[in-house]
XYZ file of N, CA and C in Angstrom:
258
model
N 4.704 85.879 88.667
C 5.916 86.479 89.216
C 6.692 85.385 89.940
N 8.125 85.293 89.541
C 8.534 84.314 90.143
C 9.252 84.479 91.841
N 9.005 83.738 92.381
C 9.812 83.837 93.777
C 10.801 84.871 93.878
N 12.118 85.210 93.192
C 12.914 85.853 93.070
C 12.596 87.073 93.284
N 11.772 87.206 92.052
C 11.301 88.603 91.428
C 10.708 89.038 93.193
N 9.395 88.424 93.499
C 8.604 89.330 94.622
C 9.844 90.099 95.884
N 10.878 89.313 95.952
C 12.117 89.328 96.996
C 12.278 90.941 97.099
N 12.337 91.862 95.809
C 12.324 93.563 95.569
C 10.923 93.649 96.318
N 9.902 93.184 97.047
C 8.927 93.863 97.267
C 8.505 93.551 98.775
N 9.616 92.936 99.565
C 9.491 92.635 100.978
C 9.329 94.297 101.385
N 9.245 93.847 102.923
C 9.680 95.469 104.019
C 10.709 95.743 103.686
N 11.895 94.649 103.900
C 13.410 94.945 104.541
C 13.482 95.914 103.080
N 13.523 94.856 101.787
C 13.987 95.150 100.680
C 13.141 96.787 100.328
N 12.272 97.224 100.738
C 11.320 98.280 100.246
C 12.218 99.117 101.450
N 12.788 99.175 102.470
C 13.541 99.671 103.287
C 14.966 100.114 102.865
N 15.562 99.169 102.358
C 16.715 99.293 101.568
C 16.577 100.142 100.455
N 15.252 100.068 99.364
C 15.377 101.337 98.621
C 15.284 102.304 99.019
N 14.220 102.910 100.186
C 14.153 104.147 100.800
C 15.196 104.696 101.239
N 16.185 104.228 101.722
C 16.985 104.762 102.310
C 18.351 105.154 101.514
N 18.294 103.843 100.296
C 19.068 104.669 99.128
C 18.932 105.724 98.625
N 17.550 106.171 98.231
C 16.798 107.041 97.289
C 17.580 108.217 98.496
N 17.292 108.338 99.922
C 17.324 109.122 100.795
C 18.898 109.514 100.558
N 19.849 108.518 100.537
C 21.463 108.566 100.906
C 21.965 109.722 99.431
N 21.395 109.054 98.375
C 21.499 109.916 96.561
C 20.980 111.151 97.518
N 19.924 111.515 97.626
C 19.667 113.265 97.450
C 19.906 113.365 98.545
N 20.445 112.819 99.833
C 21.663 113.712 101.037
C 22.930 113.830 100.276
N 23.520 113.350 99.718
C 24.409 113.675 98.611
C 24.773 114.685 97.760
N 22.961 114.916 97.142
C 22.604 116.409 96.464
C 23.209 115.654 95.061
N 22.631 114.248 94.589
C 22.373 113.699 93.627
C 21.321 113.790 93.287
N 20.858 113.634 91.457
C 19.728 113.079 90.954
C 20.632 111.736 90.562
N 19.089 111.063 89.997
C 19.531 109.442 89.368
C 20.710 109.678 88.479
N 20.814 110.719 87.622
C 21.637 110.973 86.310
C 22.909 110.707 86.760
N 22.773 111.714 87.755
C 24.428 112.202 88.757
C 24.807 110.699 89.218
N 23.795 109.931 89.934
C 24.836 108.887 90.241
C 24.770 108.100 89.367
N 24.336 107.814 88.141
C 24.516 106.691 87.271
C 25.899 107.342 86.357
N 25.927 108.415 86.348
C 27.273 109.202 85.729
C 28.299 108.895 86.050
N 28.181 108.397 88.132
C 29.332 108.465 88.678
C 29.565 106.841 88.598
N 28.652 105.934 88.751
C 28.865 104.638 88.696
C 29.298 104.242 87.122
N 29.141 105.062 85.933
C 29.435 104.654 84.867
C 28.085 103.895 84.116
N 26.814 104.170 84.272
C 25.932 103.108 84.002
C 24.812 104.413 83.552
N 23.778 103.902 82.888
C 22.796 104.255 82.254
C 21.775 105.255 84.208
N 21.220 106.419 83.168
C 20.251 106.890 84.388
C 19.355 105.792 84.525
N 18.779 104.540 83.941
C 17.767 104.000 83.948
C 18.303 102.960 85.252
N 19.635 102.721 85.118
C 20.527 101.363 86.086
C 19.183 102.398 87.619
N 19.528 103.298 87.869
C 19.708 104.167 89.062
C 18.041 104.181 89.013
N 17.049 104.374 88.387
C 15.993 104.804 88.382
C 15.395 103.268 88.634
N 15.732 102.379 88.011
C 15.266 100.884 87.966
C 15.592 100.399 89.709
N 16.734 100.213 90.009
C 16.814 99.288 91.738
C 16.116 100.593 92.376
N 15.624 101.837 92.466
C 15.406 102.747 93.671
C 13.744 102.303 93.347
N 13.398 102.190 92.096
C 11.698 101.318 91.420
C 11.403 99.610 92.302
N 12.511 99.667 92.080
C 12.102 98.109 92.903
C 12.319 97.122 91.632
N 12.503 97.786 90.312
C 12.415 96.647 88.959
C 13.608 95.991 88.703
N 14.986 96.282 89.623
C 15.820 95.592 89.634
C 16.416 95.649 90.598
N 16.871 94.256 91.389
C 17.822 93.723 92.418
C 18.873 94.257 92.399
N 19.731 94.676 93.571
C 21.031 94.833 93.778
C 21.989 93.724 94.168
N 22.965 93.574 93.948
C 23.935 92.249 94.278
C 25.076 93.140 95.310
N 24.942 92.550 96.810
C 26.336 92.833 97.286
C 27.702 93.998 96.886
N 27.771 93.563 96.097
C 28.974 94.960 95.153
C 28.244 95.598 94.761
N 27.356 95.171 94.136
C 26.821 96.741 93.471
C 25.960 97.730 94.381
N 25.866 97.366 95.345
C 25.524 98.305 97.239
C 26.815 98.860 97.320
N 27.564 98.166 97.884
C 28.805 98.778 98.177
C 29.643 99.643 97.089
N 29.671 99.736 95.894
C 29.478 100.225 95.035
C 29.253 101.813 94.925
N 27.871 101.264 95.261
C 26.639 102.657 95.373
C 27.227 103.701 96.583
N 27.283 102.574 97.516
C 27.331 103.338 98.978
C 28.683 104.029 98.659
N 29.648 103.672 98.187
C 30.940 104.550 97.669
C 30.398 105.644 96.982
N 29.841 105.970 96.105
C 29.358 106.943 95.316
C 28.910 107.912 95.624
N 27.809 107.690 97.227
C 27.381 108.574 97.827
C 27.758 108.920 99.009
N 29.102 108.380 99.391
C 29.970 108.233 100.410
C 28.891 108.373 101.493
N 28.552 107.317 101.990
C 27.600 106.550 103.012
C 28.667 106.097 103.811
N 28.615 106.194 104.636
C 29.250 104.991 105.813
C 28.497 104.277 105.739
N 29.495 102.929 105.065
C 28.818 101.254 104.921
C 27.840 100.845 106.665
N 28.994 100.840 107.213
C 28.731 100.176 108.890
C 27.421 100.726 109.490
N 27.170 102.325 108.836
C 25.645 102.725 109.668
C 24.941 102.131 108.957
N 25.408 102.219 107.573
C 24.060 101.733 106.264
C 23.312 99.992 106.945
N 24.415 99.313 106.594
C 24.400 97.897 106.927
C 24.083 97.704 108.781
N 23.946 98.562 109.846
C 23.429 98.260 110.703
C 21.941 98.396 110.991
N 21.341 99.409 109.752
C 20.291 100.392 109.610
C 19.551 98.822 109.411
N 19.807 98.250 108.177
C 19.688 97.050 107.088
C 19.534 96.079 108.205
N 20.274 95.852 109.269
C 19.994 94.479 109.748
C 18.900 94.662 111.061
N 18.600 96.151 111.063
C 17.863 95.760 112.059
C 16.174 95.928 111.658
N 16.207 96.633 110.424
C 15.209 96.671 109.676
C 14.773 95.052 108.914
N 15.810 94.126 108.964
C 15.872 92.814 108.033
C 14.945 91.761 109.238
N 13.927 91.029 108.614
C 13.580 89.923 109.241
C 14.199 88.847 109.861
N 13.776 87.744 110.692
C 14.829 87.021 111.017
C 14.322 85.593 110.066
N 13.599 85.487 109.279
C 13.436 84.645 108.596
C 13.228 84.976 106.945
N 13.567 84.319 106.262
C 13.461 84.780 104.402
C 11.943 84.285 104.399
């Protein structure tokens, strides 16, 4: 497994999916519903909440549009859950 790859399997990052998975069904989404709404395969949605694929910057913010999240709680949730070292 390369360096990259393990990065989906920290706290912070295992934190960041939970709380997605959580934000979709406060929503009163399944995976389908939001991969419908993002335009992308149910698998896009089932794969980053698995941990088998990374999210990039936009495609959070993105998301967080979809499930109309307030970015600012999301991303304060994120930094205090985030380590202070990689």
């Amino acid at each position: 497994m390369s360096r990259l790859a393990g990065a989906v399997h920290t706290e912070a990052y295992r934190f960041l999916r939970k709380e997605l998975v959580e934000l979709r069904r406060s929503a009163g989404l399944s995976q389908a519903n939001l991969a419908e709404k993002l335009g992308k395969p149910a698998s896009y949605v089932a794969k980053y909440e698995l941990g088998e694929r990374r999210l990039d910057v936009v495609e959070l913010c993105i998301i967080l549009k979809a499930v109309t999240s307030e970015p600012e709680v999301f991303f304060g949730k994120l930094l205090d859950a985030s380590p202070s070292k990689l």
